[in-house]
Amino acid sequence: AEGLIIEQYGRSMEDIGESYISELINKNMMQPVGIDYSGRPRACRVHDIMLSLIVSLSAKENFATILDNQKLTPSAHKIRRLSIHGNCEEKLWQSTDGLRHTRSLSVFGDAKKTPPLLDFQVLRVLDLENFINLVDGDIGDIGCLIHLRYLSFSNISKIPRQIGKLQHLQTLDLRWTTIRELPGTVVQLRQLVHLFLPYGVELPHGIDSMVSLQELSRFCVARNSGEVLLQLGNLTKLKVLGVDWESNGHFDDETSSKKYL
């Protein structure tokens, strides 16, 4: 999403990225945490000593800026990647004019206030999955982030219609939200590759317009019409489809849904 992986002829970006991860694991620079059904690590972690080295090098090279314990580290003129850990005073980021260069924003913990989305002109990654106090109003200006490639939320119950303006979005992760339906504008995301949903989400008609979609999880049969189900068949690039066949905890044995699927 940030353009760190160099494209190679005949190989997908995902394959190249996974080769990087495998190399780091083989050199014991990262440790896998849990293995999924395909043999891939579900997550990775680093040793405390390696973490200290990474943080030190990141500060030295101005790779990442951390807002933690009421401190801004390092004091960078241009903030390329901003990571907010916990509750911080608003004056900390108001003291810098570097947010217009920021390509990645991650928020963790119980932050009460974060910079306005309008301050980020070239943001590619917005990771709010671990932002405990996130509310629907915090993302009202999401449509201004026209360069966004990766978007992850938690807690919120509604997605703004402005989501359709994010024409470069490749990953939309809503697994930790309470969303029950997606706005009709989401079908305008023609570059979207990965769509992760919580249980019980109703998808809009025209889902087959998302021609780049390779992964959809989870698709709830009980909440979607047969027409939407049929439209999945037009997504010719789809590689991974996670299906929920339950309704209110019971197996949905509707014959028509089976026929459409």
CSV table of C-alpha atoms in Angstrom, one decimal:
chain,number,residue,atom,x,y,z
A,1,ALA,CA,0.0,0.0,0.0
A,2,GLU,CA,2.9,2.4,0.6
A,3,GLY,CA,4.9,1.4,-2.4
A,4,LEU,CA,7.7,-0.3,-0.4
A,5,ILE,CA,7.7,-3.5,-2.5
A,6,ILE,CA,9.5,-3.3,-5.8
A,7,GLU,CA,7.4,-4.9,-8.6
A,8,GLN,CA,9.0,-7.7,-10.5
A,9,TYR,CA,8.1,-9.1,-13.9
A,10,GLY,CA,6.0,-12.2,-13.8
A,11,ARG,CA,5.4,-12.0,-10.0
A,12,SER,CA,2.5,-10.5,-8.1
A,13,MET,CA,3.1,-7.9,-5.4
A,14,GLU,CA,1.6,-10.4,-2.8
A,15,ASP,CA,4.1,-13.1,-3.8
A,16,ILE,CA,7.0,-10.7,-3.5
A,17,GLY,CA,5.8,-9.4,-0.1
A,18,GLU,CA,5.4,-13.0,1.2
A,19,SER,CA,9.0,-13.8,0.0
A,20,TYR,CA,10.2,-10.8,2.1
A,21,ILE,CA,8.4,-12.1,5.2
A,22,SER,CA,9.7,-15.7,4.6
A,23,GLU,CA,13.3,-14.3,4.4
A,24,LEU,CA,12.9,-12.4,7.6
A,25,ILE,CA,11.5,-15.4,9.4
A,26,ASN,CA,14.3,-17.7,8.0
A,27,LYS,CA,16.9,-15.3,9.3
A,28,ASN,CA,15.2,-15.3,12.8
A,29,MET,CA,14.6,-11.5,12.5
A,30,MET,CA,10.8,-12.2,12.9
A,31,GLN,CA,8.9,-14.9,14.7
A,32,PRO,CA,5.7,-16.4,13.3
A,33,VAL,CA,2.7,-16.4,15.6
A,34,GLY,CA,0.2,-19.1,14.7
A,35,ILE,CA,0.0,-20.9,11.3
A,36,ASP,CA,-3.1,-21.0,9.2
A,37,TYR,CA,-4.6,-23.8,7.1
A,38,SER,CA,-2.3,-22.9,4.1
A,39,GLY,CA,0.9,-23.0,6.2
A,40,ARG,CA,1.3,-19.2,6.4
A,41,PRO,CA,1.8,-17.3,9.7
A,42,ARG,CA,-1.3,-15.5,10.9
A,43,ALA,CA,0.9,-12.8,12.4
A,44,CYS,CA,4.5,-12.1,13.3
A,45,ARG,CA,6.4,-10.6,16.2
A,46,VAL,CA,9.9,-9.5,17.0
A,47,HIS,CA,12.2,-10.0,20.0
A,48,ASP,CA,12.5,-7.0,22.4
A,49,ILE,CA,16.1,-6.5,21.4
A,50,MET,CA,15.1,-6.4,17.7
A,51,LEU,CA,12.2,-4.1,18.5
A,52,SER,CA,14.6,-1.6,20.2
A,53,LEU,CA,16.9,-1.7,17.1
A,54,ILE,CA,14.0,-1.2,14.7
A,55,VAL,CA,12.7,1.8,16.8
A,56,SER,CA,16.2,3.3,16.9
A,57,LEU,CA,16.8,3.0,13.2
A,58,SER,CA,13.3,4.3,12.4
A,59,ALA,CA,14.0,7.4,14.4
A,60,LYS,CA,17.4,7.9,12.9
A,61,GLU,CA,16.2,7.6,9.3
A,62,ASN,CA,12.9,9.4,10.0
A,63,PHE,CA,11.1,6.3,8.8
A,64,ALA,CA,8.4,6.5,11.5
A,65,THR,CA,7.3,9.0,14.1
A,66,ILE,CA,5.7,7.8,17.4
A,67,LEU,CA,3.4,9.9,19.6
A,68,ASP,CA,3.6,8.3,23.0
A,69,ASN,CA,3.4,9.4,26.7
A,70,GLN,CA,2.8,13.0,25.7
A,71,LYS,CA,6.0,13.1,23.6
A,72,LEU,CA,6.7,13.4,19.9
A,73,THR,CA,9.6,11.1,18.9
A,74,PRO,CA,11.5,12.1,16.9
A,75,SER,CA,11.0,15.8,16.4
A,76,ALA,CA,10.7,15.5,12.6
A,77,HIS,CA,10.0,18.3,10.2
A,78,LYS,CA,8.3,15.9,7.7
A,79,ILE,CA,6.4,13.0,9.3
A,80,ARG,CA,6.3,10.1,6.9
A,81,ARG,CA,4.5,7.6,9.1
A,82,LEU,CA,2.7,8.6,12.3
A,83,SER,CA,1.8,6.1,15.0
A,84,ILE,CA,-0.3,7.4,17.9
A,85,HIS,CA,-0.1,5.3,21.1
A,86,GLY,CA,-2.7,6.2,23.7
A,87,ASN,CA,-4.0,9.6,24.6
A,88,CYS,CA,-1.9,12.5,23.5
A,89,GLU,CA,-2.3,16.3,23.7
A,90,GLU,CA,-3.5,17.9,20.5
A,91,LYS,CA,-0.7,20.5,20.6
A,92,LEU,CA,1.9,17.8,19.9
A,93,TRP,CA,0.9,17.4,16.2
A,94,GLN,CA,-0.1,21.1,15.9
A,95,SER,CA,3.5,22.0,16.5
A,96,THR,CA,4.6,20.4,13.2
A,97,ASP,CA,3.6,21.2,9.6
A,98,GLY,CA,4.7,17.8,8.5
A,99,LEU,CA,1.3,16.0,8.3
A,100,ARG,CA,0.8,16.9,4.7
A,101,HIS,CA,3.7,14.5,3.9
A,102,THR,CA,2.4,11.6,6.0
A,103,ARG,CA,1.8,8.4,4.1
A,104,SER,CA,0.6,6.2,7.0
A,105,LEU,CA,-1.4,6.8,10.1
A,106,SER,CA,-1.9,4.2,12.8
A,107,VAL,CA,-3.8,4.7,16.1
A,108,PHE,CA,-3.6,2.4,19.1
A,109,GLY,CA,-5.3,2.4,22.5
A,110,ASP,CA,-7.5,5.1,24.2
A,111,ALA,CA,-6.6,8.2,22.2
A,112,LYS,CA,-9.2,10.9,22.7
A,113,LYS,CA,-8.2,13.1,19.9
A,114,THR,CA,-6.5,12.5,16.5
A,115,PRO,CA,-5.4,14.9,13.7
A,116,PRO,CA,-8.3,15.8,11.3
A,117,LEU,CA,-8.3,13.7,8.2
A,118,LEU,CA,-8.2,16.9,6.1
A,119,ASP,CA,-4.6,17.5,7.3
A,120,PHE,CA,-3.4,14.4,5.4
A,121,GLN,CA,-3.0,15.2,1.7
A,122,VAL,CA,-1.1,12.1,0.5
A,123,LEU,CA,-2.1,9.4,3.0
A,124,ARG,CA,-2.0,5.8,1.7
A,125,VAL,CA,-2.6,3.8,4.9
A,126,LEU,CA,-5.2,4.5,7.6
A,127,ASP,CA,-5.1,1.9,10.3
A,128,LEU,CA,-7.7,2.5,13.0
A,129,GLU,CA,-8.4,-1.1,13.9
A,130,ASN,CA,-7.0,-0.7,17.4
A,131,PHE,CA,-8.4,2.8,18.1
A,132,ILE,CA,-10.7,2.1,21.0
A,133,ASN,CA,-12.6,5.4,21.0
A,134,LEU,CA,-13.3,5.7,17.3
A,135,VAL,CA,-16.8,6.9,16.5
A,136,ASP,CA,-18.7,7.4,13.3
A,137,GLY,CA,-18.1,11.1,13.3
A,138,ASP,CA,-14.3,10.7,13.2
A,139,ILE,CA,-14.4,9.4,9.6
A,140,GLY,CA,-16.9,12.0,8.1
A,141,ASP,CA,-14.2,13.4,5.9
A,142,ILE,CA,-12.9,10.0,4.6
A,143,GLY,CA,-13.6,11.0,1.0
A,144,CYS,CA,-10.8,13.6,1.1
A,145,LEU,CA,-8.1,10.8,1.3
A,146,ILE,CA,-8.1,10.2,-2.5
A,147,HIS,CA,-4.6,8.5,-2.4
A,148,LEU,CA,-5.7,5.9,0.2
A,149,ARG,CA,-4.7,2.2,-0.5
A,150,TYR,CA,-5.4,0.6,2.8
A,151,LEU,CA,-8.3,1.3,5.3
A,152,SER,CA,-9.1,-0.5,8.5
A,153,PHE,CA,-11.7,0.4,11.2
A,154,SER,CA,-13.1,-0.8,14.5
A,155,ASN,CA,-16.2,0.0,16.5
A,156,ILE,CA,-18.0,2.2,13.9
A,157,SER,CA,-21.6,1.3,12.8
A,158,LYS,CA,-21.8,3.2,9.5
A,159,ILE,CA,-19.6,3.9,6.5
A,160,PRO,CA,-20.0,7.3,4.9
A,161,ARG,CA,-21.2,7.4,1.3
A,162,GLN,CA,-17.9,9.3,0.6
A,163,ILE,CA,-16.2,5.9,0.5
A,164,GLY,CA,-16.9,5.8,-3.2
A,165,LYS,CA,-14.4,8.6,-3.8
A,166,LEU,CA,-11.4,6.4,-2.8
A,167,GLN,CA,-10.7,5.2,-6.3
A,168,HIS,CA,-7.2,3.8,-5.4
A,169,LEU,CA,-8.4,1.8,-2.3
A,170,GLN,CA,-7.1,-1.8,-2.4
A,171,THR,CA,-8.0,-3.1,1.1
A,172,LEU,CA,-11.1,-2.4,3.2
A,173,ASP,CA,-11.1,-4.2,6.5
A,174,LEU,CA,-14.3,-3.8,8.5
A,175,ARG,CA,-14.1,-7.0,10.6
A,176,TRP,CA,-14.1,-5.3,14.0
A,177,THR,CA,-17.0,-2.9,13.3
A,178,THR,CA,-20.7,-3.3,13.9
A,179,ILE,CA,-21.7,-2.4,10.4
A,180,ARG,CA,-24.8,-4.1,9.0
A,181,GLU,CA,-25.0,-2.7,5.5
A,182,LEU,CA,-22.6,-1.0,3.0
A,183,PRO,CA,-23.6,2.1,1.1
A,184,GLY,CA,-24.3,1.8,-2.6
A,185,THR,CA,-21.3,3.9,-3.4
A,186,VAL,CA,-18.9,1.1,-2.3
A,187,VAL,CA,-19.4,-0.6,-5.7
A,188,GLN,CA,-17.5,2.3,-7.2
A,189,LEU,CA,-14.3,0.9,-5.7
A,190,ARG,CA,-13.0,-0.7,-8.9
A,191,GLN,CA,-9.4,-1.1,-7.6
A,192,LEU,CA,-10.5,-2.9,-4.4
A,193,VAL,CA,-8.8,-6.3,-4.0
A,194,HIS,CA,-9.6,-7.3,-0.4
A,195,LEU,CA,-12.9,-6.8,1.4
A,196,PHE,CA,-13.2,-8.1,4.9
A,197,LEU,CA,-16.6,-7.9,6.6
A,198,PRO,CA,-18.1,-8.7,10.0
A,199,TYR,CA,-21.0,-11.2,10.3
A,200,GLY,CA,-24.4,-10.2,8.8
A,201,VAL,CA,-23.6,-7.4,6.4
A,202,GLU,CA,-26.0,-6.6,3.5
A,203,LEU,CA,-24.1,-5.8,0.3
A,204,PRO,CA,-25.5,-3.3,-2.3
A,205,HIS,CA,-26.6,-4.3,-5.8
A,206,GLY,CA,-23.9,-3.9,-8.4
A,207,ILE,CA,-21.3,-5.7,-6.4
A,208,ASP,CA,-20.0,-7.2,-9.7
A,209,SER,CA,-18.8,-3.7,-10.7
A,210,MET,CA,-15.8,-4.3,-8.2
A,211,VAL,CA,-13.9,-5.9,-11.0
A,212,SER,CA,-10.6,-6.2,-9.1
A,213,LEU,CA,-12.0,-8.0,-6.1
A,214,GLN,CA,-9.9,-11.1,-5.2
A,215,GLU,CA,-11.0,-11.8,-1.7
A,216,LEU,CA,-14.4,-11.4,0.0
A,217,SER,CA,-14.9,-12.5,3.6
A,218,ARG,CA,-17.5,-12.9,5.0
A,219,PHE,CA,-20.5,-13.1,2.7
A,220,CYS,CA,-23.7,-13.6,4.7
A,221,VAL,CA,-26.3,-15.6,2.6
A,222,ALA,CA,-29.2,-14.7,5.0
A,223,ARG,CA,-28.7,-10.9,4.7
A,224,ASN,CA,-28.3,-10.8,0.9
A,225,SER,CA,-30.7,-11.4,-2.0
A,226,GLY,CA,-30.3,-14.0,-4.6
A,227,GLU,CA,-29.5,-11.3,-7.2
A,228,VAL,CA,-26.5,-10.2,-5.2
A,229,LEU,CA,-25.4,-13.8,-4.8
A,230,LEU,CA,-25.6,-14.3,-8.6
A,231,GLN,CA,-23.5,-11.2,-9.1
A,232,LEU,CA,-20.6,-12.8,-7.2
A,233,GLY,CA,-20.3,-15.1,-10.2
A,234,ASN,CA,-19.3,-12.2,-12.4
A,235,LEU,CA,-16.2,-11.4,-10.2
A,236,THR,CA,-13.8,-13.3,-12.4
A,237,LYS,CA,-10.7,-12.4,-10.3
A,238,LEU,CA,-12.2,-13.7,-7.0
A,239,LYS,CA,-9.8,-16.2,-5.4
A,240,VAL,CA,-11.1,-16.3,-1.8
A,241,LEU,CA,-14.8,-16.3,-0.8
A,242,GLY,CA,-15.8,-16.8,2.8
A,243,VAL,CA,-19.5,-17.7,3.2
A,244,ASP,CA,-21.8,-17.6,6.2
A,245,TRP,CA,-24.7,-19.9,5.8
A,246,GLU,CA,-26.3,-19.3,9.1
A,247,SER,CA,-29.3,-17.2,10.1
A,248,ASN,CA,-29.8,-16.4,13.8
A,249,GLY,CA,-27.6,-19.3,14.7
A,250,HIS,CA,-29.4,-21.8,12.5
A,251,PHE,CA,-28.3,-23.4,9.3
A,252,ASP,CA,-30.0,-21.7,6.4
A,253,ASP,CA,-31.4,-24.4,4.1
A,254,GLU,CA,-33.2,-22.2,1.6
A,255,THR,CA,-33.2,-24.0,-1.7
A,256,SER,CA,-33.1,-20.9,-3.8
A,257,SER,CA,-30.0,-19.6,-2.2
A,258,LYS,CA,-28.3,-22.9,-2.8
A,259,LYS,CA,-29.3,-22.8,-6.4
A,260,TYR,CA,-28.0,-19.3,-6.9
A,261,LEU,CA,-24.7,-20.2,-5.2
